[in-house]
PDB file of C-alpha atoms in Angstrom:
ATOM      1  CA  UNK A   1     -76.661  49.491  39.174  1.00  0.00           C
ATOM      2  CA  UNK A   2     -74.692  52.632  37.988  1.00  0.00           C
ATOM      3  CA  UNK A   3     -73.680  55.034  40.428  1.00  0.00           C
ATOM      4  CA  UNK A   4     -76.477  57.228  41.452  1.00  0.00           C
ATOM      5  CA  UNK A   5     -76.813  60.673  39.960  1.00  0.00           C
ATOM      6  CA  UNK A   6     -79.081  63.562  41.483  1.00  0.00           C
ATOM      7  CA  UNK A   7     -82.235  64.546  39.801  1.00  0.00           C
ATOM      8  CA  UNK A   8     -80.524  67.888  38.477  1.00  0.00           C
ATOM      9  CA  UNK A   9     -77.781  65.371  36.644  1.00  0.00           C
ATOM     10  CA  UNK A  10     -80.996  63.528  35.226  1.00  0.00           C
ATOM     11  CA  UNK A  11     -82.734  67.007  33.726  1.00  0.00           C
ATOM     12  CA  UNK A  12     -79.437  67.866  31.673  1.00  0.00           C
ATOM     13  CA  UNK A  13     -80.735  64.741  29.219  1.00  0.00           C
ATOM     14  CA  UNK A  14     -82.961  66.384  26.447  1.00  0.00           C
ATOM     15  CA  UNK A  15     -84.594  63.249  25.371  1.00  0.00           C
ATOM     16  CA  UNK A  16     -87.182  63.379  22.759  1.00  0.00           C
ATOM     17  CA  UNK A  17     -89.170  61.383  19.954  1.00  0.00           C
ATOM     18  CA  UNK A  18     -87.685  61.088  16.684  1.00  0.00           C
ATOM     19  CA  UNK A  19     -89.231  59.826  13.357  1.00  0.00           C
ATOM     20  CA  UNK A  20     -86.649  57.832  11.046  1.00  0.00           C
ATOM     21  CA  UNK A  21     -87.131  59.566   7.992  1.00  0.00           C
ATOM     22  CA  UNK A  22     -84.036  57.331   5.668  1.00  0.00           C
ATOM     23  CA  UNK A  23     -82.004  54.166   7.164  1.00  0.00           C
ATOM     24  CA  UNK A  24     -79.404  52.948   5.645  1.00  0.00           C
ATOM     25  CA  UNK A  25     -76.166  50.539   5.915  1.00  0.00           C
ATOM     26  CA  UNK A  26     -72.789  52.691   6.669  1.00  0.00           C
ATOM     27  CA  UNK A  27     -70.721  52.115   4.321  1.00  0.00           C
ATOM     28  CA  UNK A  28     -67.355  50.082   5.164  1.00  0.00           C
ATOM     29  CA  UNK A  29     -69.325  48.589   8.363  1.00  0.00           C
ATOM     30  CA  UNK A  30     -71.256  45.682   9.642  1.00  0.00           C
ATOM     31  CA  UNK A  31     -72.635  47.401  12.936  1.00  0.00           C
ATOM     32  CA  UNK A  32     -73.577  50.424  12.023  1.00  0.00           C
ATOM     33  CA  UNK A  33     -77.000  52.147  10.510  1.00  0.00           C
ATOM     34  CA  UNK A  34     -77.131  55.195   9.383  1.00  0.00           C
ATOM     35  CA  UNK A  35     -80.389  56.956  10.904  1.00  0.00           C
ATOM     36  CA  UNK A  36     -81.635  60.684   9.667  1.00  0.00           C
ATOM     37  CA  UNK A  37     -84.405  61.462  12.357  1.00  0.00           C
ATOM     38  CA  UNK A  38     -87.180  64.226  12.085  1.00  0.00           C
ATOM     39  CA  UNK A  39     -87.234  66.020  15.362  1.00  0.00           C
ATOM     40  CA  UNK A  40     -89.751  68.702  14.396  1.00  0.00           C
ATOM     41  CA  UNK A  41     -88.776  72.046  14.939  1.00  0.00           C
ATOM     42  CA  UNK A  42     -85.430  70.979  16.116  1.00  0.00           C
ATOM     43  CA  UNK A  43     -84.879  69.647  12.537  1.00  0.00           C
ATOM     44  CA  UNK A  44     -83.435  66.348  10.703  1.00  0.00           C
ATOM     45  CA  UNK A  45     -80.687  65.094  12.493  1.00  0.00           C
ATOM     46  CA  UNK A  46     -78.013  62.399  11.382  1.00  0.00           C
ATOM     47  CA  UNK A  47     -77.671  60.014  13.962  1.00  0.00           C
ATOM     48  CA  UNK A  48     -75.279  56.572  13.480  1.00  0.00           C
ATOM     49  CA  UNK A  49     -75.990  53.584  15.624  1.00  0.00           C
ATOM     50  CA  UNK A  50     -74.605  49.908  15.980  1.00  0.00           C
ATOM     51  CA  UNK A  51     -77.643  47.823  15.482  1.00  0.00           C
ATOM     52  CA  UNK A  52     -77.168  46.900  11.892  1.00  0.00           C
ATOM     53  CA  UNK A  53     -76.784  43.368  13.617  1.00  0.00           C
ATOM     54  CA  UNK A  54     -80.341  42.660  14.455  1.00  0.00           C
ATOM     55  CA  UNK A  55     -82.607  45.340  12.222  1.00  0.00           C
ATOM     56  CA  UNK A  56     -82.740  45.715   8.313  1.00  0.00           C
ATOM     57  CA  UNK A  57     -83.124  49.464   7.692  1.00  0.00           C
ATOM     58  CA  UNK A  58     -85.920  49.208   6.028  1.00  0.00           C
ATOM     59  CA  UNK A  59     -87.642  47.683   8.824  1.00  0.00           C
ATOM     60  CA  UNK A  60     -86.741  51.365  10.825  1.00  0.00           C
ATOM     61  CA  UNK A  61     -88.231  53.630   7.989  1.00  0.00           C
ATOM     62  CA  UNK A  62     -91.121  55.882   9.379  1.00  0.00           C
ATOM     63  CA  UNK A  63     -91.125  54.746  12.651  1.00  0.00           C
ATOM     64  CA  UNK A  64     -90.679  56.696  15.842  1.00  0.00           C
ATOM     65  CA  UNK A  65     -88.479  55.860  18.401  1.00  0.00           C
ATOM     66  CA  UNK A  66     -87.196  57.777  21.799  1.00  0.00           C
ATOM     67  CA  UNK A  67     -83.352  59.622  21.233  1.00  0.00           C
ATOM     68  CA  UNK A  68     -80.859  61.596  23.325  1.00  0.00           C
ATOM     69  CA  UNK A  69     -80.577  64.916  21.419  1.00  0.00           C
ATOM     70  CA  UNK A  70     -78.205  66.870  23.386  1.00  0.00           C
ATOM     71  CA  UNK A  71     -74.969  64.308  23.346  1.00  0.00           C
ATOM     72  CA  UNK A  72     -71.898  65.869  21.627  1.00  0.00           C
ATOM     73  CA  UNK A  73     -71.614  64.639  18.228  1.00  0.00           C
ATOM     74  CA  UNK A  74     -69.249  62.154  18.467  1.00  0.00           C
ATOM     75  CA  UNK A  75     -67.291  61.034  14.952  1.00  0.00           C
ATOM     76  CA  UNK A  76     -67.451  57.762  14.267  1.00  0.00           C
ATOM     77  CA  UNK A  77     -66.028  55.756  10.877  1.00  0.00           C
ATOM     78  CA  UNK A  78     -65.674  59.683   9.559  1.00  0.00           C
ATOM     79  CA  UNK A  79     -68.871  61.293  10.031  1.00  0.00           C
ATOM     80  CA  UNK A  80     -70.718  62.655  12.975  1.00  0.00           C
ATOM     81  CA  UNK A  81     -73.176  61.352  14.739  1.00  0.00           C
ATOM     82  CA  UNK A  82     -75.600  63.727  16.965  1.00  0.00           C
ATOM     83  CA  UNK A  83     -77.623  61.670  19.174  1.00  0.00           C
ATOM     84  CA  UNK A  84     -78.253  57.988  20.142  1.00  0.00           C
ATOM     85  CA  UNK A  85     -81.345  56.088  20.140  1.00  0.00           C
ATOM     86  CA  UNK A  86     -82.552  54.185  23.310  1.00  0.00           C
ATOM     87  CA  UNK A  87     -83.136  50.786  23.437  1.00  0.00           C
ATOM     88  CA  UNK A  88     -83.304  48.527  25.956  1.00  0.00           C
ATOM     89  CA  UNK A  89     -81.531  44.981  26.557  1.00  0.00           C
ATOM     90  CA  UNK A  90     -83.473  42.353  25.313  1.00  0.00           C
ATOM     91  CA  UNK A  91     -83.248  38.613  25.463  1.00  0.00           C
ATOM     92  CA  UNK A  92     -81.189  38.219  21.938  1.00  0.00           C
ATOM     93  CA  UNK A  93     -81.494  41.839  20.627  1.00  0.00           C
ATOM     94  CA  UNK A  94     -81.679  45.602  21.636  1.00  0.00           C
ATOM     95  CA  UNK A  95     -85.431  46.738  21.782  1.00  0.00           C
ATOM     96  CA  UNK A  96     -85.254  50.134  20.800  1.00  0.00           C
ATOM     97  CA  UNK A  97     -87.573  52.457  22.804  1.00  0.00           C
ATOM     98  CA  UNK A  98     -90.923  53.775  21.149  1.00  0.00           C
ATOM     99  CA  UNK A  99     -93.695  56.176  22.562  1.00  0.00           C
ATOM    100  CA  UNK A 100     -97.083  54.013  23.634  1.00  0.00           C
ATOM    101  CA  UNK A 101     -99.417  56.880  21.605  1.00  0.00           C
ATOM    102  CA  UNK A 102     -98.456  58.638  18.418  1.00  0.00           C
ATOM    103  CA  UNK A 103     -96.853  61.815  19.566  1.00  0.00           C
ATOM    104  CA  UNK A 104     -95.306  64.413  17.109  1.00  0.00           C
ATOM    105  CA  UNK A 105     -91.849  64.306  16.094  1.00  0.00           C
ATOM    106  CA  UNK A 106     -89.952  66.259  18.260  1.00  0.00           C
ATOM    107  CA  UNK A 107     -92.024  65.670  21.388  1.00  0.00           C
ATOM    108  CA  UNK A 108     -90.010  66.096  25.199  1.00  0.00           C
ATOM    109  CA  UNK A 109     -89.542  63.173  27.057  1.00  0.00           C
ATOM    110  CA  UNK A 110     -90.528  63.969  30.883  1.00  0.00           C
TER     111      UNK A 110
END
């Protein structure tokens, strides 16, 4: 377990559900996709991520998924990325996280 942070730590995250809008391959890597994610009124956001291992971006298209919106973009192979999708550790691959229910894009996580 990580070390233990206090509840007020925990409400700084502003995690929300994003719809992939466009996935593709970044160019001039093998890990990373390319993800631009509808968070409603908080707008499109371009968000890179190193699961190009185990998911085809196709298979990511239209699909909603739980994010961290409020990292600092971080540059990575020259372009910024402004968030990170969750996923958790599965037995051969990362699961990413989805919502149980359709919710809109853009929705808090509480």
């Amino acid at each position: 377990m990580k070390e233990e942070i206090t509840f007020e730590d925990f409400s700084k995250l502003d995690l929300r559900v994003g719809k992939v809008t466009l996935c593709e391959r970044k160019e001039g890597s093998d890990k990373l996709l390319r993800l631009t994610v509808d968070f409603g009124e908080e707008g499109k956001k371009n968000i890179l991520s190193g699961i190009a291992a185990w998911f085809e971006p196709e298979e990511l298209i239209n699909k909603s998924f739980i994010f961290v919106l409020n990292l600092a973009p971080r540059k990575m192979m020259g372009e910024f990325s402004e968030g990170m999708i969750l996923a958790a550790e599965g037995d051969d691959k990362p699961i990413p996280l989805i919502p149980l229910s359709e919710v809109n894009a853009g929705a808090t996580i509480r």
